[in-house]
GROMACS .gro file of C-alpha atoms in nm:
model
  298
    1UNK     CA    1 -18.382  -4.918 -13.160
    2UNK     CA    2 -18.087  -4.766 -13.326
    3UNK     CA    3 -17.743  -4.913 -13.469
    4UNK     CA    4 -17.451  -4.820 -13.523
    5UNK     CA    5 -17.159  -4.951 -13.697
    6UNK     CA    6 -16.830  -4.864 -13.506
    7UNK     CA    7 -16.594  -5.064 -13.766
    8UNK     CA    8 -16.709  -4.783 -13.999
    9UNK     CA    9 -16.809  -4.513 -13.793
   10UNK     CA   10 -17.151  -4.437 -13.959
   11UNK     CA   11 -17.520  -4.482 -13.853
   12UNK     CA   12 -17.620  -4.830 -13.977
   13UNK     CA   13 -17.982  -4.772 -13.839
   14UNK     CA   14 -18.152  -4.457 -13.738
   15UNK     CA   15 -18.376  -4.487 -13.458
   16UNK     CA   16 -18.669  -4.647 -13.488
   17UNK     CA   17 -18.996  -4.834 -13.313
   18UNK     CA   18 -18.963  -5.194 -13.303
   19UNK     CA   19 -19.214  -5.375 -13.114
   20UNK     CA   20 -19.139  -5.678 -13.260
   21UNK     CA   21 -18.804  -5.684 -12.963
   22UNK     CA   22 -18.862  -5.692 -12.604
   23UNK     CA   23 -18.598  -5.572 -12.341
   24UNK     CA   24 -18.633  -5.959 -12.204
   25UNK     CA   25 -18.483  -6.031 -12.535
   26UNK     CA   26 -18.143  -5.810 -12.451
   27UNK     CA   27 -17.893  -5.976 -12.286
   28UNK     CA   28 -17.551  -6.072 -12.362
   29UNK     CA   29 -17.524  -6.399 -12.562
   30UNK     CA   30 -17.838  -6.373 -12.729
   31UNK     CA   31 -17.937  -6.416 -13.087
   32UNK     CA   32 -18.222  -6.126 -13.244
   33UNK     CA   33 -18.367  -6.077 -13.545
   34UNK     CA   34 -18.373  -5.742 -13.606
   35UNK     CA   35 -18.572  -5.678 -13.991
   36UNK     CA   36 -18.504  -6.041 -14.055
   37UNK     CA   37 -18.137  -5.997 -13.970
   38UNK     CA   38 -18.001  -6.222 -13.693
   39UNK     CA   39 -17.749  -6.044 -13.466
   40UNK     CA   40 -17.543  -6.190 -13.196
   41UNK     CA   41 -17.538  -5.978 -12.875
   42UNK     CA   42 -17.162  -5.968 -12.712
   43UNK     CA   43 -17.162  -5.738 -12.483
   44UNK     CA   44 -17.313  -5.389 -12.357
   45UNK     CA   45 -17.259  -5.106 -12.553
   46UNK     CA   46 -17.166  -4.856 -12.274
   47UNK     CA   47 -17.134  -4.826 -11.870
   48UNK     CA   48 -17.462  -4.704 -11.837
   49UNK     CA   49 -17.601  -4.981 -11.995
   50UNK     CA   50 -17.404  -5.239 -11.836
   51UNK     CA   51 -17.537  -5.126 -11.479
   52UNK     CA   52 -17.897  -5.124 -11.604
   53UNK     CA   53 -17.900  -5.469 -11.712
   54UNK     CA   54 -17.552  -5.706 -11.564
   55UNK     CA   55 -17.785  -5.747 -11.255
   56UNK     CA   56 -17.946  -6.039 -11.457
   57UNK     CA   57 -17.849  -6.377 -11.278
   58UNK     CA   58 -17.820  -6.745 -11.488
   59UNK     CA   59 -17.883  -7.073 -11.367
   60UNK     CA   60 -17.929  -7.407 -11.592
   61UNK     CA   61 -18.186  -7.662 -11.540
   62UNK     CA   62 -18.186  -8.067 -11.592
   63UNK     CA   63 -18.412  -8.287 -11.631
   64UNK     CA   64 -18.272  -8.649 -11.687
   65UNK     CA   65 -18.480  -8.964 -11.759
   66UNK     CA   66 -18.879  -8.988 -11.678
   67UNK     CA   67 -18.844  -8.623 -11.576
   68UNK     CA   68 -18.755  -8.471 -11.946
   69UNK     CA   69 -19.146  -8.506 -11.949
   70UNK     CA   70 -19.213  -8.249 -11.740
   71UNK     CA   71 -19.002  -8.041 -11.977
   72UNK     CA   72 -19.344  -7.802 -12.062
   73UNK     CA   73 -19.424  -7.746 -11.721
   74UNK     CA   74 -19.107  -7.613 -11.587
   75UNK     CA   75 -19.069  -7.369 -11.908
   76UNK     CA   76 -19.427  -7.270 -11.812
   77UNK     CA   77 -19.345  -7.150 -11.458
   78UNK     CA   78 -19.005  -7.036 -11.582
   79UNK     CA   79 -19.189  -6.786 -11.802
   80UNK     CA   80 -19.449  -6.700 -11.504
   81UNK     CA   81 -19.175  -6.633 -11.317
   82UNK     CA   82 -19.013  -6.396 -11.536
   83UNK     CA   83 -18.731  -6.590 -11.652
   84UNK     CA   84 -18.590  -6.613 -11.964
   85UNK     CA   85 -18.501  -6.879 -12.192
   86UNK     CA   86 -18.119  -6.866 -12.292
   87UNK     CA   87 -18.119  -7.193 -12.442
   88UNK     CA   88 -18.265  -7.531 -12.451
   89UNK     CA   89 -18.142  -7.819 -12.559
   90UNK     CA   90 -18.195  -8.263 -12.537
   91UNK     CA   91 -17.906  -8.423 -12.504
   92UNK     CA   92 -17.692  -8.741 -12.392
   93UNK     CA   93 -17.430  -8.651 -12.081
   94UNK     CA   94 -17.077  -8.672 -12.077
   95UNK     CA   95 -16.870  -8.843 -11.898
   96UNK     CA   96 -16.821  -8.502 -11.710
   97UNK     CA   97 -17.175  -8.389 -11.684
   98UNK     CA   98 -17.288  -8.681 -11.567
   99UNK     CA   99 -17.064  -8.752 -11.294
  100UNK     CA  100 -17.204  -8.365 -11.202
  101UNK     CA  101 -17.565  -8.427 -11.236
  102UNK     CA  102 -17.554  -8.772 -11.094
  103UNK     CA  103 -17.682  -9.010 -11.434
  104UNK     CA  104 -17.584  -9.117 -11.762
  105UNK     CA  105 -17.943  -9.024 -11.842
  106UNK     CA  106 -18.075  -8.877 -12.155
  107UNK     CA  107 -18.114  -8.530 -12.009
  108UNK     CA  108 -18.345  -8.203 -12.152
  109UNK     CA  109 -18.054  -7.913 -12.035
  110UNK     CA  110 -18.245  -7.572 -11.987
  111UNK     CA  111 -18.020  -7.205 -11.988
  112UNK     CA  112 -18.262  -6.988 -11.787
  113UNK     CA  113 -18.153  -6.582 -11.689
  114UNK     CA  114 -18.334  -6.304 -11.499
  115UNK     CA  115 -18.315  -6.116 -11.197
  116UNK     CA  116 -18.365  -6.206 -10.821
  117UNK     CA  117 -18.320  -6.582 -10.966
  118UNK     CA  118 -18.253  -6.839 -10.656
  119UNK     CA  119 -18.560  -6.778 -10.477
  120UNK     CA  120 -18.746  -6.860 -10.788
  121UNK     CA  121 -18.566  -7.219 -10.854
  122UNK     CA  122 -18.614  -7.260 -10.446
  123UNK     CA  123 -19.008  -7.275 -10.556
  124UNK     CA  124 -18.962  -7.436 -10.884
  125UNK     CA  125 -18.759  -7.714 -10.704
  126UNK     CA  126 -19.006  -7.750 -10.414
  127UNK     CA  127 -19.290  -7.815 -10.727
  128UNK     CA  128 -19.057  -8.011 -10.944
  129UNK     CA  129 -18.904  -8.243 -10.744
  130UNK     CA  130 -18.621  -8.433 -10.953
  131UNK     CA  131 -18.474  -8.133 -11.097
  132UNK     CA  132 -18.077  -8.066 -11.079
  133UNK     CA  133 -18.024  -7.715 -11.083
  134UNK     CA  134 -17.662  -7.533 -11.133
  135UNK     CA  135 -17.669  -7.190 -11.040
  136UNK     CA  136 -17.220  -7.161 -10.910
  137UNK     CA  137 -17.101  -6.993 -11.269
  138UNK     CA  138 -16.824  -7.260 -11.295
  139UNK     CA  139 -17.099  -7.531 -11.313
  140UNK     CA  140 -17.309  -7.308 -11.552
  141UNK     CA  141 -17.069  -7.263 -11.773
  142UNK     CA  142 -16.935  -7.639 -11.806
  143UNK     CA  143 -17.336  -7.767 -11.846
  144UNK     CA  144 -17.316  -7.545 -12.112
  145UNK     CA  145 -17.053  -7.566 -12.296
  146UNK     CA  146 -17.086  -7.988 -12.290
  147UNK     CA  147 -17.454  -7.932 -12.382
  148UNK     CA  148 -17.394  -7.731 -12.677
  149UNK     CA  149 -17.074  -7.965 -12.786
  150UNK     CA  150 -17.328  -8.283 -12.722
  151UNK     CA  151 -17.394  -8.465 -13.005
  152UNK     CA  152 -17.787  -8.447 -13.177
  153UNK     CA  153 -18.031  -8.683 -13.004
  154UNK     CA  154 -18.177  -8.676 -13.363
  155UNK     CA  155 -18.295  -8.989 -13.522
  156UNK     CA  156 -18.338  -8.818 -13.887
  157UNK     CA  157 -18.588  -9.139 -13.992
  158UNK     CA  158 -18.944  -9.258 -13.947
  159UNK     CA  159 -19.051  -8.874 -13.790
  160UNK     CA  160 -19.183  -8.574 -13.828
  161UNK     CA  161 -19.095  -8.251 -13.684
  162UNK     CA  162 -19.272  -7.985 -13.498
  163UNK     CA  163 -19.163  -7.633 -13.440
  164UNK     CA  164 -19.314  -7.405 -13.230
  165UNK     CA  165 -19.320  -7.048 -13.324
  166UNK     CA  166 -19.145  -6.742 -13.194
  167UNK     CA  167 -19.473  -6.595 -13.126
  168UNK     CA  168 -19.602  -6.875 -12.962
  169UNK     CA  169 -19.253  -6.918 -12.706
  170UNK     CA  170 -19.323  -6.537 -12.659
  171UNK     CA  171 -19.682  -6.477 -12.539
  172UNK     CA  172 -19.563  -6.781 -12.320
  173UNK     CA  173 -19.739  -7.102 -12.445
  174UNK     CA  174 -19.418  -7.254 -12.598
  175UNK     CA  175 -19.462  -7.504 -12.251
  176UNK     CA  176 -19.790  -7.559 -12.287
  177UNK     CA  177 -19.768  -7.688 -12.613
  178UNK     CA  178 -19.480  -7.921 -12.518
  179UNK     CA  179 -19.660  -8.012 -12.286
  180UNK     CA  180 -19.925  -8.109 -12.520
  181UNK     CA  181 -19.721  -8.358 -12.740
  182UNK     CA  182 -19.615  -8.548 -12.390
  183UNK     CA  183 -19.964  -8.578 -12.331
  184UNK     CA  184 -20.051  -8.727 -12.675
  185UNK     CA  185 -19.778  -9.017 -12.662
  186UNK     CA  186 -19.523  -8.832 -12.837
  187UNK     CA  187 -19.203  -8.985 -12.782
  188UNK     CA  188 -18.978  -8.655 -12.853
  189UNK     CA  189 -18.684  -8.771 -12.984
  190UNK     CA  190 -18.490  -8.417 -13.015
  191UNK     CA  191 -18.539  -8.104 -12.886
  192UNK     CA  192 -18.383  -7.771 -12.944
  193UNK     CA  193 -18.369  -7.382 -12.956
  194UNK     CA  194 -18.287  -7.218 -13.261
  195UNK     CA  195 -18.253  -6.883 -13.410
  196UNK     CA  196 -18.332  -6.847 -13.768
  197UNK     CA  197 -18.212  -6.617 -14.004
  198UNK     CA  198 -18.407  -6.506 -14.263
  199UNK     CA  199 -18.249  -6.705 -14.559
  200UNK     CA  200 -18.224  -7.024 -14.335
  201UNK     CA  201 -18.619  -6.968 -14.287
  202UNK     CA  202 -18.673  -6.932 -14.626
  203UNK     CA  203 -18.461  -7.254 -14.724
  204UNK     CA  204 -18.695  -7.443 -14.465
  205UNK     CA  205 -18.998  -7.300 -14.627
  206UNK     CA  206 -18.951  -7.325 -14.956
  207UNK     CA  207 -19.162  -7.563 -15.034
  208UNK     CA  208 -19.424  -7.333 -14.934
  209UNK     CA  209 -19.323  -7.016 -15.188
  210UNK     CA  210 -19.548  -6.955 -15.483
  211UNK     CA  211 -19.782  -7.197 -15.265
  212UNK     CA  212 -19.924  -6.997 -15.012
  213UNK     CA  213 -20.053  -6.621 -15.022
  214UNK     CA  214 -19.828  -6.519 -14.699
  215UNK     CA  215 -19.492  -6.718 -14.785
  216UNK     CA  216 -19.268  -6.392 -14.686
  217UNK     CA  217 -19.466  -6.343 -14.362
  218UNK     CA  218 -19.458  -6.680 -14.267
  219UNK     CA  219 -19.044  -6.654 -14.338
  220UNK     CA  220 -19.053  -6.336 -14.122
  221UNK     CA  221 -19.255  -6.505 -13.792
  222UNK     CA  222 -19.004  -6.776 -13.842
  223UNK     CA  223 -18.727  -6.546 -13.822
  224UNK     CA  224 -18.798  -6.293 -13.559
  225UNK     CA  225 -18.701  -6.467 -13.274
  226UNK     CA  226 -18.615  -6.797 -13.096
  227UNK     CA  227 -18.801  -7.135 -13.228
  228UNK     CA  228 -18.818  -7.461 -13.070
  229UNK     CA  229 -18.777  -7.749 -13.269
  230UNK     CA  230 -18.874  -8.104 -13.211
  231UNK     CA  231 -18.827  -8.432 -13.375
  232UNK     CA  232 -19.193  -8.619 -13.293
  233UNK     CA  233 -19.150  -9.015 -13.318
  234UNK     CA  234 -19.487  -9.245 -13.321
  235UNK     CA  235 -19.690  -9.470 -13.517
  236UNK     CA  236 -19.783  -9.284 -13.803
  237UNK     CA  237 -19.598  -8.951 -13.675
  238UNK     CA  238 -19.631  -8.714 -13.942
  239UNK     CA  239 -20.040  -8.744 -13.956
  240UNK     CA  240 -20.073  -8.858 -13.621
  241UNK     CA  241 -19.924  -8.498 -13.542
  242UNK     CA  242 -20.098  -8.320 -13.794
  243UNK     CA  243 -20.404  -8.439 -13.624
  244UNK     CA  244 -20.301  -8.287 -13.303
  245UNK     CA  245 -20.151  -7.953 -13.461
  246UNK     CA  246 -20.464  -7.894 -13.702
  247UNK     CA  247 -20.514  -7.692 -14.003
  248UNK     CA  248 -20.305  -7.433 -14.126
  249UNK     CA  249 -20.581  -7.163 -14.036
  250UNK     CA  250 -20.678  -7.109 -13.667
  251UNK     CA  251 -20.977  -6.970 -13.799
  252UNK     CA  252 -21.088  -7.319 -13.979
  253UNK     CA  253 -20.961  -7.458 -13.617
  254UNK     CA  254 -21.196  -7.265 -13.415
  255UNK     CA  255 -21.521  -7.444 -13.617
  256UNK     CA  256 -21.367  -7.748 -13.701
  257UNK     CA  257 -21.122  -7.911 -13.472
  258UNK     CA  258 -21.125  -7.686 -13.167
  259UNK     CA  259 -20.898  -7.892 -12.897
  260UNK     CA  260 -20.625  -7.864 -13.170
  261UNK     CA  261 -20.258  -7.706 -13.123
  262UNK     CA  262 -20.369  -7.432 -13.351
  263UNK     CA  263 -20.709  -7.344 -13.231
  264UNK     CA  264 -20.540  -7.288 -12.902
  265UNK     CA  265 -20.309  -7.096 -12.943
  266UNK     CA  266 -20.263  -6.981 -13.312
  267UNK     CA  267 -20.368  -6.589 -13.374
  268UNK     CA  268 -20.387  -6.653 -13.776
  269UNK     CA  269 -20.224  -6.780 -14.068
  270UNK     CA  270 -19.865  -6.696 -14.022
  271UNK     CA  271 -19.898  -6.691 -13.623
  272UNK     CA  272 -20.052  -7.013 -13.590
  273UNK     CA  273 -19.848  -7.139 -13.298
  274UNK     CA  274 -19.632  -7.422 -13.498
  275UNK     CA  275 -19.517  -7.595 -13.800
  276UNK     CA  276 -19.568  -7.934 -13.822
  277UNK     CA  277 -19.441  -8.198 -14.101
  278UNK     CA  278 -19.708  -8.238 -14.394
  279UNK     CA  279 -19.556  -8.517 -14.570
  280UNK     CA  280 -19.360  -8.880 -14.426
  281UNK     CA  281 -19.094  -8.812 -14.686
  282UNK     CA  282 -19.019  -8.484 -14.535
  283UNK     CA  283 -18.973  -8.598 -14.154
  284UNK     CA  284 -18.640  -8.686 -14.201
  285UNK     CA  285 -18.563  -8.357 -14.437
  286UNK     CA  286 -18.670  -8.137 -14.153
  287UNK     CA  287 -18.546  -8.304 -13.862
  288UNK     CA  288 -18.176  -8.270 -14.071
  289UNK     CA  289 -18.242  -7.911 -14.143
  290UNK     CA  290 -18.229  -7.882 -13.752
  291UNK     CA  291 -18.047  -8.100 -13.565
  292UNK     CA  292 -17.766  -8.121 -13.804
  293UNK     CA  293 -17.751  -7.819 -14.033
  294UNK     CA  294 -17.828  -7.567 -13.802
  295UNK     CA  295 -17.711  -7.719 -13.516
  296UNK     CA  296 -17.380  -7.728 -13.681
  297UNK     CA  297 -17.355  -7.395 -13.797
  298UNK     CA  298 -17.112  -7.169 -13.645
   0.00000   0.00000   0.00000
């Protein structure tokens, strides 16, 4: 990768490997971390480029009512298929959305992007059968513009909050694990993607500094790409879904409590697939952090 600033004319980065970004990654409207810096990508930086990669196609995906629980499944085949996440978000319907999508619904709105995409939703409508898919750009663009002006689904009290990684929504197991809380009960209040920047990682984990050994890399997994957060509502949420995410350590996982989140699908201390709420008090904290801090920030 290699930057350059053209406000100043001058090399802001010299190029360099970075394995940590995938081409999937690159496409115009998308947020990157790049050394803990989040960039916003507007638009291709020459012709060449634009050829190469404006083939990419968009389409956005509903699921309203009893269907939002097959949320984890569709991202699954989404990312089998080669498509990409653009965004993801829970959310109540407008009046104009809804008279679009047919309900007033509670709805779980899914931006999706690749190449050769209608053929793909043909298959992933014949599997999923009460999905509402836009692919017409005029209807893409007004599902997402009312789902990103929709208000938080959020109920900020008696939760906790899980967030699955960046590593975890790359190596593809961000559905399974939704998946997973649907399957344990979890009524999921909330749901969202976000892109952290490196100080708004380490104001969520602070409690953690001068706690834990790997602090700074667990700030830099939770900065390096797309998260997904949750707000988790139950009996007993926060240890009802520390039970299901497990230790901190995959490694204490693997002997211990193997059908747990991070025996899974955790790789070790810092990738271990999700953070989940430790204490009641913090439920609410967290689920503000996301659905109304950072969801509100421009």
């Amino acid at each position: 990768i290699e930057m350059y600033d053209t406000k100043n004319k001058r090399m802001f980065l010299k190029r360099v490997k970075y394995p940590q970004l995938t081409l999937k990654e690159m496409f115009v409207g998308a947020s990157v971390s790049i050394y803990s810096r989040v960039l916003k990508l507007v638009d291709f930086g020459d012709e060449v480029t634009r050829r190469q990669f404006a083939k990419n196609e968009e389409a956005f995906v509903i699921l309203a009512g009893e269907a939002r629980l097959q949320v984890g499944d569709v991202l699954q085949m989404a990312h089998a298929q080669d498509m990409r996440v653009i965004n993801l978000k829970m959310a109540d319907p407008s009046k104009l959305l809804a008279s679009m999508i047919g309900t007033s619904g509670r709805y779980v709105g899914i931006h999706l992007g690749g190449s050769s995409i209608p053929p793909k939703l043909e298959e992933m409508s014949r599997r999923f059968r009460n999905l509402v898919v836009l692919q017409e750009p005029s209807d893409i663009s007004t599902a997402v513009r009312e789902t990103t002006l929709a208000p938080t689904t959020a109920t900020c009290t008696n939760c906790a909050v899980c967030v699955i990684k960046p590593h975890a929504i790359g190596s593809g197991n961000g559905g399974k694990i939704l998946s997973r809380l649907f399957d344990e009960g979890f009524e999921i209040t909330a749901l969202g993607a976000f892109s952290l920047s490196a100080p708004d990682a380490e104001d969520f984990l602070e409690v953690y500094k001068g706690v834990v050994p790997e602090y700074k890399k667990l700030v830099d997994q939770m900065s390096s790409a797309a998260c997904w957060a949750l707000e988790v509502r139950s009996e007993n949420a926060v240890p009802a879904l520390r039970a299901v995410c497990g230790p901190h350590d995959p490694e204490v996982c693997h002997i211990l409590f193997p059908h747990t989140i991070r025996s899974q699908f955790g790789e070790d201390r810092c990738k271990n697939a999700v953070h989940c709420t430790d204490l009641p008090e913090d439920g609410p904290l967290e689920s503000e952090f996301f659905f109304d801090l950072m969801q509100h920030k421009p």
